[in-house]
Short mmCIF file of C-alpha atoms and ligand atoms in Angstrom, two decimals:
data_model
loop_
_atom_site.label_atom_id
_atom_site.label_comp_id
_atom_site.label_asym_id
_atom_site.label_seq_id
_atom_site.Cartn_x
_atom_site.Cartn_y
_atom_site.Cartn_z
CA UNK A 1 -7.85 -21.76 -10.01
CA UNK A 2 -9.41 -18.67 -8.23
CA UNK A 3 -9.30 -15.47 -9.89
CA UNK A 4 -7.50 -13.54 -7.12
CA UNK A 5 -3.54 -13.66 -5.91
CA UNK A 6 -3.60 -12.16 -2.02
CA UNK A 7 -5.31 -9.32 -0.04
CA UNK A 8 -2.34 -7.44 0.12
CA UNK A 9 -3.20 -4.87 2.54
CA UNK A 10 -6.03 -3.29 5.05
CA UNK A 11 -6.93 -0.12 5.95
CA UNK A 12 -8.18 0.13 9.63
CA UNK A 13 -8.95 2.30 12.34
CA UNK A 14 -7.40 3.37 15.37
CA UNK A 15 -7.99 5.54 18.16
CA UNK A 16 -4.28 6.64 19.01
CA UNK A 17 -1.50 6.21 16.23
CA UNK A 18 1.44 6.60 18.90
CA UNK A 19 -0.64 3.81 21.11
CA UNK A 20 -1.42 1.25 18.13
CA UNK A 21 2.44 2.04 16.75
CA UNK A 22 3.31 0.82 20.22
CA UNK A 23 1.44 -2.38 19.64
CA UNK A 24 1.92 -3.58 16.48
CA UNK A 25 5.29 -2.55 15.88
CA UNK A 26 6.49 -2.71 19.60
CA UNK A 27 4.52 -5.95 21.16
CA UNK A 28 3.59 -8.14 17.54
CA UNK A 29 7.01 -6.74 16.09
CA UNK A 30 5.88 -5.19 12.69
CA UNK A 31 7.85 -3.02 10.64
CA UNK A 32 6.85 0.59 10.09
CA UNK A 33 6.92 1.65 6.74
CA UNK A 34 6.26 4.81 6.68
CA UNK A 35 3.40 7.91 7.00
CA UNK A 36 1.83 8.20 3.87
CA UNK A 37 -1.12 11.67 3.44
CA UNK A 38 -3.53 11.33 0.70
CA UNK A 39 -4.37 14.90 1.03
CA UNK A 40 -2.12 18.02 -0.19
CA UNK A 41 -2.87 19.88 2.39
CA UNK A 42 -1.71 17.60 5.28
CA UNK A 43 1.08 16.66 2.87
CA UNK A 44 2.22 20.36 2.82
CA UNK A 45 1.50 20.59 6.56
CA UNK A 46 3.75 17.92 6.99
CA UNK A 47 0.77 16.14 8.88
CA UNK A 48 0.19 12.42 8.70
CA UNK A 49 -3.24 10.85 9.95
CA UNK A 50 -2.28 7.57 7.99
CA UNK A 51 0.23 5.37 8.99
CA UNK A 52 1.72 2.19 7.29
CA UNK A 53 3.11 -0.88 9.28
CA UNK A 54 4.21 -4.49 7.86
CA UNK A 55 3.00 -7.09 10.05
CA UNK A 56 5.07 -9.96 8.50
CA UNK A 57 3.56 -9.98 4.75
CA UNK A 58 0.50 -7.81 5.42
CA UNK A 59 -0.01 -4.12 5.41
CA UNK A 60 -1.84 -1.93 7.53
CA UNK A 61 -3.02 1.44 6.21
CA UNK A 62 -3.67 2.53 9.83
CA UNK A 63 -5.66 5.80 10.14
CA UNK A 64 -6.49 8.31 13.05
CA UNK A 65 -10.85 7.56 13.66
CA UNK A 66 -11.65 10.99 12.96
CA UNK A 67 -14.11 9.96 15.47
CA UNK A 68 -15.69 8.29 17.89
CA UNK A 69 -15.00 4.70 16.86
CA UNK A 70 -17.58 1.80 18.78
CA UNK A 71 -15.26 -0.82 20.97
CA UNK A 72 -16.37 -3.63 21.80
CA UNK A 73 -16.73 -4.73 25.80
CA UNK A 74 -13.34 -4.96 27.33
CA UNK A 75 -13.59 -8.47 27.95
CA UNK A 76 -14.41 -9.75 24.89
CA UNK A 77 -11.01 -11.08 23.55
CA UNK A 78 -12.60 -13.02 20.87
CA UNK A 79 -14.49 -11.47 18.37
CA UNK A 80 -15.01 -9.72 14.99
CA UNK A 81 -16.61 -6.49 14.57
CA UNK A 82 -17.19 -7.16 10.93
CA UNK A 83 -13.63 -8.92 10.33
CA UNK A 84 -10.66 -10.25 11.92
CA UNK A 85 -7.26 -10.57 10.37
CA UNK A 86 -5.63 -13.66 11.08
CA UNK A 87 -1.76 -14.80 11.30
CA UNK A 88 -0.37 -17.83 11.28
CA UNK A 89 3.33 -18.76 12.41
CA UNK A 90 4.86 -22.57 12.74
CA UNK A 91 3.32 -24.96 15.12
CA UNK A 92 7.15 -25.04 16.62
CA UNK A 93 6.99 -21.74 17.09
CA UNK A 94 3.33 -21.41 18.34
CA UNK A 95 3.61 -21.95 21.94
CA UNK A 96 6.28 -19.01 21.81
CA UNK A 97 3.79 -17.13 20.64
CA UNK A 98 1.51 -17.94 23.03
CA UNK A 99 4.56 -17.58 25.53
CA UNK A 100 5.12 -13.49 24.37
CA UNK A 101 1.50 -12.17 24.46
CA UNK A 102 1.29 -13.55 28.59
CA UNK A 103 5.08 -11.89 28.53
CA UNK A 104 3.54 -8.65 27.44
CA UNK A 105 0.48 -8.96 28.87
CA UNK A 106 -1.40 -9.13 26.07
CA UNK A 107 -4.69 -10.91 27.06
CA UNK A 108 -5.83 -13.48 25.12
CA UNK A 109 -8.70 -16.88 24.26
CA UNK A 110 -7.58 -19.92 23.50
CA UNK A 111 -5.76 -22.14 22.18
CA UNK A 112 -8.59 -23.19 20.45
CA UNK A 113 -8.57 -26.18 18.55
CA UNK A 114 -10.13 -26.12 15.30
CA UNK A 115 -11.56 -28.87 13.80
CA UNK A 116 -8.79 -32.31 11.74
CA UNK A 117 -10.62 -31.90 8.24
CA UNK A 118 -9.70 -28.05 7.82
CA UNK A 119 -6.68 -26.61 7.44
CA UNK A 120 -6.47 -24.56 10.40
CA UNK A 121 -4.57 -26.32 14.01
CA UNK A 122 -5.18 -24.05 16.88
CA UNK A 123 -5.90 -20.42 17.22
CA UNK A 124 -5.85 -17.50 19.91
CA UNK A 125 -7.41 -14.98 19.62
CA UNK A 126 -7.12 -10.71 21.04
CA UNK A 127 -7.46 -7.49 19.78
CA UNK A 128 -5.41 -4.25 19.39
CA UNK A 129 -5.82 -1.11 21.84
CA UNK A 130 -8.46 0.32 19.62
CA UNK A 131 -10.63 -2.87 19.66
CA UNK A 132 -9.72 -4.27 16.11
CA UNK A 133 -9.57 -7.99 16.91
CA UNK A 134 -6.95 -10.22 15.86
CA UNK A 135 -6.04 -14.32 15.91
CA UNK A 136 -2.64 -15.78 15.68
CA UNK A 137 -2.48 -19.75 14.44
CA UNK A 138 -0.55 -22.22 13.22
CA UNK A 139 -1.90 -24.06 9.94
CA UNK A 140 -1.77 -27.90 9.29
CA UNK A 141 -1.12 -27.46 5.51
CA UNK A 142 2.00 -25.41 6.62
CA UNK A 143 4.09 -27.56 4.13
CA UNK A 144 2.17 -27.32 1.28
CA UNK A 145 3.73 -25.21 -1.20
CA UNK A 146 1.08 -22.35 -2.75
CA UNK A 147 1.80 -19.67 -5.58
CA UNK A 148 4.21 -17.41 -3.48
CA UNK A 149 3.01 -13.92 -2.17
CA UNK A 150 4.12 -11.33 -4.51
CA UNK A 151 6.37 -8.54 -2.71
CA UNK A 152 4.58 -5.40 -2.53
CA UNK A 153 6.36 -2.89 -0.45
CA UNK A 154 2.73 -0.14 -1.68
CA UNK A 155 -0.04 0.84 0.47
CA UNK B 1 8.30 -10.26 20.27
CA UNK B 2 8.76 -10.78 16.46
CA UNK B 3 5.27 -12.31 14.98
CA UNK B 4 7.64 -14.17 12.21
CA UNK B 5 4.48 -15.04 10.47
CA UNK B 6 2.63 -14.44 7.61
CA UNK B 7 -0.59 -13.59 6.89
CA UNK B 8 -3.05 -16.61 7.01
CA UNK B 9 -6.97 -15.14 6.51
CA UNK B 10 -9.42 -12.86 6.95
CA UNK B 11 -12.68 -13.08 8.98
CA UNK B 12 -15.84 -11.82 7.38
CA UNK B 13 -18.97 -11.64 9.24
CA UNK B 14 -21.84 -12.00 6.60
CA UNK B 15 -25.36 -12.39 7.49
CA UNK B 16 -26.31 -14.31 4.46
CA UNK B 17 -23.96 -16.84 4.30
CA UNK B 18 -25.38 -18.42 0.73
CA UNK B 19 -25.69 -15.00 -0.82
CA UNK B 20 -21.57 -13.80 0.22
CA UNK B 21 -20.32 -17.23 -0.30
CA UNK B 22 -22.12 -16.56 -3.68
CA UNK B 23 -20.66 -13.23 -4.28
CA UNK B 24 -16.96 -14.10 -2.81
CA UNK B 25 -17.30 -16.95 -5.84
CA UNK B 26 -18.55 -15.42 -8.53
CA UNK B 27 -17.86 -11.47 -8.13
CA UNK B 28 -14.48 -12.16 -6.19
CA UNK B 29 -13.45 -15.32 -7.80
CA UNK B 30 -12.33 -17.43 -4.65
CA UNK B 31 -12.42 -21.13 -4.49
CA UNK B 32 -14.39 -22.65 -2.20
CA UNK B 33 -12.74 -24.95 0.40
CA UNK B 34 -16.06 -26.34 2.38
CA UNK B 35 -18.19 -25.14 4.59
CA UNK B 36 -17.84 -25.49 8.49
CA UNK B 37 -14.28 -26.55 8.24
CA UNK B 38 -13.15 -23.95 11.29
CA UNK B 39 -13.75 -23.94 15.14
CA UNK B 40 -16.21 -21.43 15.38
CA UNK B 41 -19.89 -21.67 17.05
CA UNK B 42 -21.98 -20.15 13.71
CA UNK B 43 -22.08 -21.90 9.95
CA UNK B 44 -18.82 -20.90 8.43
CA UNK B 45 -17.45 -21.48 4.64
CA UNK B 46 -13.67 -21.42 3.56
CA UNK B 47 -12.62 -19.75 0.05
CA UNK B 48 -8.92 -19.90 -1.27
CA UNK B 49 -7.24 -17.28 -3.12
CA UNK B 50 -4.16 -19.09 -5.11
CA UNK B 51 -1.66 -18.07 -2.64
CA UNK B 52 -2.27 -19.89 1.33
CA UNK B 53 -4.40 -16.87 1.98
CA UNK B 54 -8.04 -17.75 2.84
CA UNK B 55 -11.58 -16.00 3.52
CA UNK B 56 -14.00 -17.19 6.43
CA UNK B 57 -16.74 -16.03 6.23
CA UNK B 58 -19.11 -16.34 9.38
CA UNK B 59 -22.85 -16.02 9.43
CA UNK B 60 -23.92 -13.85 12.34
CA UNK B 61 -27.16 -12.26 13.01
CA UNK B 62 -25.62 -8.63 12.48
CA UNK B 63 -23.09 -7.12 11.09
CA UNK B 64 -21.63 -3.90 13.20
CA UNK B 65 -22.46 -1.27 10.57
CA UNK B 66 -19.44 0.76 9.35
CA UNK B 67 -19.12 3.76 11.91
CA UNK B 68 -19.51 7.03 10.10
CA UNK B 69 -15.79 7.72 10.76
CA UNK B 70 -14.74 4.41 8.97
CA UNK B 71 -13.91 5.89 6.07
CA UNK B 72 -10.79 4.45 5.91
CA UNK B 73 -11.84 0.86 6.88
CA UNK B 74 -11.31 -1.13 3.53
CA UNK B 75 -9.07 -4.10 2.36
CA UNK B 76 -7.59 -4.53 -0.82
CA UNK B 77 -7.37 -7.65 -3.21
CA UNK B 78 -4.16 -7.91 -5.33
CA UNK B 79 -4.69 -9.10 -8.82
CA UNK B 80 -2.37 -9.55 -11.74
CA UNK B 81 -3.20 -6.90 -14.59
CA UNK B 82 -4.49 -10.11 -16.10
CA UNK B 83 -7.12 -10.81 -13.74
CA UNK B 84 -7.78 -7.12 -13.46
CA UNK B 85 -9.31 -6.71 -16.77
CA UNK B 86 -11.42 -10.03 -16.00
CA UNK B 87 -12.31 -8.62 -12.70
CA UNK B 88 -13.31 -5.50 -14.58
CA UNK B 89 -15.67 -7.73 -17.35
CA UNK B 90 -17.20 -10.13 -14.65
CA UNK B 91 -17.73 -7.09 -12.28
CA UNK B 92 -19.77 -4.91 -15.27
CA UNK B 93 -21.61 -8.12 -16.59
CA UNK B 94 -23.12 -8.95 -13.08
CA UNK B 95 -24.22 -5.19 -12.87
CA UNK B 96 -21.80 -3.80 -11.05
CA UNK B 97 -20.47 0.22 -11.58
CA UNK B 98 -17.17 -0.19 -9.62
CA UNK B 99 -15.02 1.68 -12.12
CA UNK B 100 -14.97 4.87 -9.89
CA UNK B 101 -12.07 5.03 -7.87
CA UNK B 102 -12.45 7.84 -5.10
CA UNK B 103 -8.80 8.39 -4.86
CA UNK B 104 -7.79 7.94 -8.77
CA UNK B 105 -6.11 11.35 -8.90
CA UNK B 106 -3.57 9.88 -5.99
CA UNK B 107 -2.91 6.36 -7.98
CA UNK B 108 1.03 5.98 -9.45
CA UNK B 109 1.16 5.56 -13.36
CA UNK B 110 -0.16 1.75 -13.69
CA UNK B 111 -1.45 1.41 -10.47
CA UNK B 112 -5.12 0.14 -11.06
CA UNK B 113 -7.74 0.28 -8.56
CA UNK B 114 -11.85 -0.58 -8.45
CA UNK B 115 -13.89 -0.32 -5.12
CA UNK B 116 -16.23 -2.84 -4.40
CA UNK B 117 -18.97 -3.50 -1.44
CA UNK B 118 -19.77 -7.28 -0.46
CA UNK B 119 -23.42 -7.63 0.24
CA UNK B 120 -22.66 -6.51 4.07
CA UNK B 121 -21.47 -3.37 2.87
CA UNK B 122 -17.65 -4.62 3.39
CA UNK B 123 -15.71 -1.92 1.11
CA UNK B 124 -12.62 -3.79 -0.44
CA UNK B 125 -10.13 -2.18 -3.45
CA UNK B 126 -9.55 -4.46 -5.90
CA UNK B 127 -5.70 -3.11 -7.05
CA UNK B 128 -3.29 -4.45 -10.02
CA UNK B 129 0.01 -2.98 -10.46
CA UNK B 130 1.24 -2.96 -14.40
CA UNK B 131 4.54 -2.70 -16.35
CA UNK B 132 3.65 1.41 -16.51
CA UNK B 133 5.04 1.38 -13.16
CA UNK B 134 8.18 1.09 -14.24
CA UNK B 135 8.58 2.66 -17.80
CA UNK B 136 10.40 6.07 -18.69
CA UNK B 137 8.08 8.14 -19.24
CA UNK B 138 8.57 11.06 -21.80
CA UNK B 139 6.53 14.35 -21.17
CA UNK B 140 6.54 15.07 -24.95
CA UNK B 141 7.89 18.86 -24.30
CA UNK B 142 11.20 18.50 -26.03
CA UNK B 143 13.52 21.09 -24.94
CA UNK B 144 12.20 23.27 -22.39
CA UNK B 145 13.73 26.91 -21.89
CA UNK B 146 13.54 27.72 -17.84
CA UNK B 147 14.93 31.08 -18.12
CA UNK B 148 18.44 32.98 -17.78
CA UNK B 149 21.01 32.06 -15.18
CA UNK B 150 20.09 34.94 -12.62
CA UNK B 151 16.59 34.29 -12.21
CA UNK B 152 17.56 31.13 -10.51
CA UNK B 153 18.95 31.81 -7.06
CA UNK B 154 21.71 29.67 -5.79
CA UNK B 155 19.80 27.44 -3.58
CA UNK B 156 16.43 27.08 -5.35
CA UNK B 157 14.47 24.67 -6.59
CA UNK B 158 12.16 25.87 -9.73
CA UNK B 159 9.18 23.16 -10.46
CA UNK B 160 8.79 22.92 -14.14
CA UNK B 161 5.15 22.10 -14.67
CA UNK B 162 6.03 21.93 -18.72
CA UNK B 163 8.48 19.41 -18.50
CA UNK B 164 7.80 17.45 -15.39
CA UNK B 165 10.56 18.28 -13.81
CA UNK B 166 12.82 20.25 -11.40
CA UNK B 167 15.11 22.95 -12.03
CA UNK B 168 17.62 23.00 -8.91
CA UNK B 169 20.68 25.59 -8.65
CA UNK B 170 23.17 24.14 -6.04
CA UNK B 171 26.68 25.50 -5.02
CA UNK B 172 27.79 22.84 -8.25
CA UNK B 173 25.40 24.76 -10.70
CA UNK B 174 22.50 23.56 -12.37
CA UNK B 175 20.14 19.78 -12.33
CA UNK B 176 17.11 18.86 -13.89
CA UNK B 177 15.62 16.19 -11.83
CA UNK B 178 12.54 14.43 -13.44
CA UNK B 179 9.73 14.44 -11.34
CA UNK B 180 8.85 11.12 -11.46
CA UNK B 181 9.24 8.77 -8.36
CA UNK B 182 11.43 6.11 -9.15
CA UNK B 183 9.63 3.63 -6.94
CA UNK B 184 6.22 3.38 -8.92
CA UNK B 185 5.86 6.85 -10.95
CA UNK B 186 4.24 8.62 -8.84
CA UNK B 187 4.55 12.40 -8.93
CA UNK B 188 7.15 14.23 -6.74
CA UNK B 189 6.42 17.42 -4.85
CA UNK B 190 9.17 19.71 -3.55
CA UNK B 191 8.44 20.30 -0.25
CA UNK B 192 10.71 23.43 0.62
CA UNK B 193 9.79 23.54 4.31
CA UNK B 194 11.34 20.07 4.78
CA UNK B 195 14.32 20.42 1.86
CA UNK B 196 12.47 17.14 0.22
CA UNK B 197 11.36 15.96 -2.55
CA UNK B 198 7.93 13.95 -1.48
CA UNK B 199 5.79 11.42 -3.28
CA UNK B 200 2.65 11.16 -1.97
CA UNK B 201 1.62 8.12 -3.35
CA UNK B 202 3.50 5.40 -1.06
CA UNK B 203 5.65 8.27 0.62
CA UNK B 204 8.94 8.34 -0.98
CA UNK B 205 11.45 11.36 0.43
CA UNK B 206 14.32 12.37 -2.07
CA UNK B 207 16.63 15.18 -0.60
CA UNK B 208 17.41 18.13 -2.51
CA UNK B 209 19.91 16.62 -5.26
CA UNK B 210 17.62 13.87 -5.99
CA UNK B 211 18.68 11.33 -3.60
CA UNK B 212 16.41 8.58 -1.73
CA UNK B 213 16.57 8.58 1.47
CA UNK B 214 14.53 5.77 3.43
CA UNK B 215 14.44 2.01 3.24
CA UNK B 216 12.24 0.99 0.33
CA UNK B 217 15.38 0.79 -2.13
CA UNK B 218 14.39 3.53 -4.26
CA UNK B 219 17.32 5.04 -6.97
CA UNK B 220 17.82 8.47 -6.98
CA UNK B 221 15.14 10.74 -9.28
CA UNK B 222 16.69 10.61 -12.69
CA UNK B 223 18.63 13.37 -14.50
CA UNK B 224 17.01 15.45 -17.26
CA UNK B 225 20.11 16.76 -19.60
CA UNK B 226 21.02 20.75 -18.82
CA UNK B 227 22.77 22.93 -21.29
CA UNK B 228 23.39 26.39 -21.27
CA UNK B 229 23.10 28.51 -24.02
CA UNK B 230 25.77 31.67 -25.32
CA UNK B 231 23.25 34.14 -23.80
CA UNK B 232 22.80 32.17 -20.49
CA UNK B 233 19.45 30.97 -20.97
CA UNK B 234 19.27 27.38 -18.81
CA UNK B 235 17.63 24.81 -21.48
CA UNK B 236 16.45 21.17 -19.86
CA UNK B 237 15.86 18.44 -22.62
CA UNK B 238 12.54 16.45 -21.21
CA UNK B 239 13.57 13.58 -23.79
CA UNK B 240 16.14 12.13 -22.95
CA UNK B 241 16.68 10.30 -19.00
CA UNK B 242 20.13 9.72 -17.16
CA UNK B 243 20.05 7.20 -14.11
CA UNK B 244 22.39 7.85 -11.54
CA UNK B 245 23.33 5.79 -8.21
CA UNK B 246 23.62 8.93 -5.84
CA UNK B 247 24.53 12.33 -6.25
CA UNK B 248 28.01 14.36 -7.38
CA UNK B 249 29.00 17.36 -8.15
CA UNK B 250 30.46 16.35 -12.02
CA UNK B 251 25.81 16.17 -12.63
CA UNK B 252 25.58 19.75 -11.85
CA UNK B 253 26.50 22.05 -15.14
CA UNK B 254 27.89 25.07 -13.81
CA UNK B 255 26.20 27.88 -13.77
CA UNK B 256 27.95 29.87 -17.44
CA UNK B 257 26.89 30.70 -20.97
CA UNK B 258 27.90 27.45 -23.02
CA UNK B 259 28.01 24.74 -20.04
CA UNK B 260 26.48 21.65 -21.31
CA UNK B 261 25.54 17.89 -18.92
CA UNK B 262 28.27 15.72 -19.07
CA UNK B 263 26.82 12.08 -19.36
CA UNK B 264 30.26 10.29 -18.22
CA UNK B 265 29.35 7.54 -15.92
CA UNK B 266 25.72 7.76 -15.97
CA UNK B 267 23.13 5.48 -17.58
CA UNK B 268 21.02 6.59 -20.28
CA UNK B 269 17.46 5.30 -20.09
CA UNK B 270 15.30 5.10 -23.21
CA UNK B 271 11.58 6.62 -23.15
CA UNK B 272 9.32 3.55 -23.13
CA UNK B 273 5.88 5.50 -22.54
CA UNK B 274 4.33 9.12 -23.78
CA UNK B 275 2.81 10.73 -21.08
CA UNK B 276 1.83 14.30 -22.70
CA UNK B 277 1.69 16.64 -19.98
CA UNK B 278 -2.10 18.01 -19.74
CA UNK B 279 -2.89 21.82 -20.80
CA UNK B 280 -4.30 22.11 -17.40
CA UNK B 281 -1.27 21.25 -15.45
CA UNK B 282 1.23 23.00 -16.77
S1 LIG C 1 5.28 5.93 -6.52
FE1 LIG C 1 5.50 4.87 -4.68
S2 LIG C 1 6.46 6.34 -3.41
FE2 LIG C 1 6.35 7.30 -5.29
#
């Protein structure tokens, strides 16, 4: 029994907010949930350099780079830059999937077909406007039943 | 396009695969699935948390150091407040100091956090949410005197450091709203320029009477009993909490010597937690 429930959220970096709100909320359909300022000073400004988005039952704590941020070569769809989150939907729904990044010309690697004795089916794999890279899947143990995610609507 | 997905894992590049595998065991407390059990081109191993989520991690020469503007770059690990105080004991037996939370003086009543690096120098939060969360919580001021009548313009909206609250004078007369967010207790601001109540810590917006306004479900900020007294000085009793489903004019005690709350309708709540309000913030 491992000591830990879920990673319930990330905090990432993005270039643009209005450009990655456009991407994950607009193309992979998350939910905004809101502009949250750890700082009084922004928070009396009415400024907000952090923004929160639900991408089905993961946060993102998505903040402004203060900075110049490294990106990795345009090209390179597949990739990690120190992590990649990963989402998985049905395998009936996975070719949909596939079927809405072409749609909005999202480009992508893959399918790749991962290997019968893991749990993983196929994967593709791209990356958000700011570089963070990202891989949509479909799982073969997608009927087991695992402790359920608790419902955390917190950043 | 709707993703209607969940989340599945997270990909960790590690350049000592033995040594994280080691630490996402033993520090994290993941399971291990196997090693190589994913189609990638580098040695790979697979750890379980209890839910479907999963950790890969991926051995790879280097690891993209975290660019000096990453600050924010982190993910967080939810525990129960059971595992949390294991976390804590494993984490300060192996050596670790990762009781200093950077942002502790942002956290909600019963939020707990630790920050941890993995041997790459991957910053994660490790974060419990307990029962605190959701207690009434007394301030321990008793009765609070605000002041007479007039020194409260129609319109205004007082913050009463003493007794956690806020003093507001509407066209109906007078409310004590308790300052506590009703989402997670996390402390409300006034935020005049906006006519909002803010919490900072998950962002929570209350309009002037109190009432949520935004999609996370949040009740209105809870009612802190007025009464006036014969000389028409405006007293707010920090003990005792009224929950209310939105706002109406019958909460607001009108603004005259001898006017006292009238509880019809409302819920009282009982205090559940002392939470003294500090010498320095009042
Ligand atoms: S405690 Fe969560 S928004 Fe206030």
């Amino acid at each position: 029994m491992a000591q830990a429930e879920t990673l319930s959220h990330s905090g990432i970096c993005v270039h643009d907010l209005k450009e990655a709100q456009e991407f994950y909320c607009g193309v992979l359909g998350a939910e905004m949930k809101g502009a949250v300022n750890f700082y009084t000073e922004d928070t009396l400004n009415g400024r907000s350099v952090h923004q929160a988005y639900a991408l089905g039952d993961y946060l993102f704590a998505v903040a402004l780079a203060p900075d110049f941020m490294p990106m990795p070569p345009k090209d390179q769809l597949r990739g990690a830059m120190g992590v990649r989150h990963a989402f998985t939907v049905a395998k009936a729904r996975f070719d949909q999937m596939i079927e809405s990044l072409t749609r909005a010309e999202v480009p992508f690697e893959g399918p790749v077909d991962h290997p019968e004795n893991g749990p993983f089916g196929q994967s593709v794999y791209f990356k958000d406007p700011s570089g963070n890279f990202l891989e949509i899947l479909w799982r073969r143990d997608e009927d087991v039943t695992y402790a359920p995610i608790p419902d955390l609507d917190v950043g | 396009m709707a993703l209607n997905g969940a989340f599945s894992h997270l990909t960790i590049e590690v350049t000592d695969l033995d040594k994280s595998e080691a630490f996402y065991l033993d520090v994290i407390g993941l399971d291990l699935l196997g090693r190589d059990l994913v189609a990638e081109d580098r040695p790979t191993s697979l750890l379980a948390m209890n839910t479907r989520q999963r950790v890969l991690l991926v051995e790879v020469p280097e690891v993209p150091p975290y660019p000096a503007s990453g600050g924010s770059i982190h993910h967080a690990w939810l525990l129960t407040v059971k595992q949390f105080a294991k976390a804590r004991d494993r984490l300060e037996a192996l050596g670790y100091e990762p009781a200093i939370d950077p942002r502790q003086s942002f956290r909600a009543v019963g939020e707990f956090n630790m920050d941890i690096h993995d041997p790459d120098g991957h910053r994660f939060q490790i974060q419990a949410f307990g029962d605190e969360g959701t207690e009434i919580l007394g301030s321990g001021a008793g009765t609070v005197a605000c002041g007479k009548i007039g020194e409260f313009a129609p319109g205004s909206v007082t913050r009463i450091a003493k007794g956690r609250f806020f003093l507001v004078r509407n066209a109906d007369g007078f409310l004590a709203l308790s300052a506590w967010c009703t989402h997670k207790n996390g402390i409300t601001t006034w935020q005049k320029e906006s006519w909002h109540y803010y919490c900072p810590f998950h962002g929570a917006k209350f309009d002037a009477n109190g009432v949520y306004k935004g999609d996370m479900g949040c009740q209105p900020l809870r009612l802190n009993p007025v009464s006036i007294d014969d000389d028409g000085t405006v007293l707010v009793d920090t003990g005792r909490f009224f929950a209310r489903e939105g706002y109406s004019p019958s909460q607001a005690v009108p603004a005259r010597p001898g006017a006292v709350f009238q509880c019809g309708g409302l819920r009282e709540l009982t205090v559940s937690l002392e939470r003294p309000v500090s010498k320095a913030r009042e």
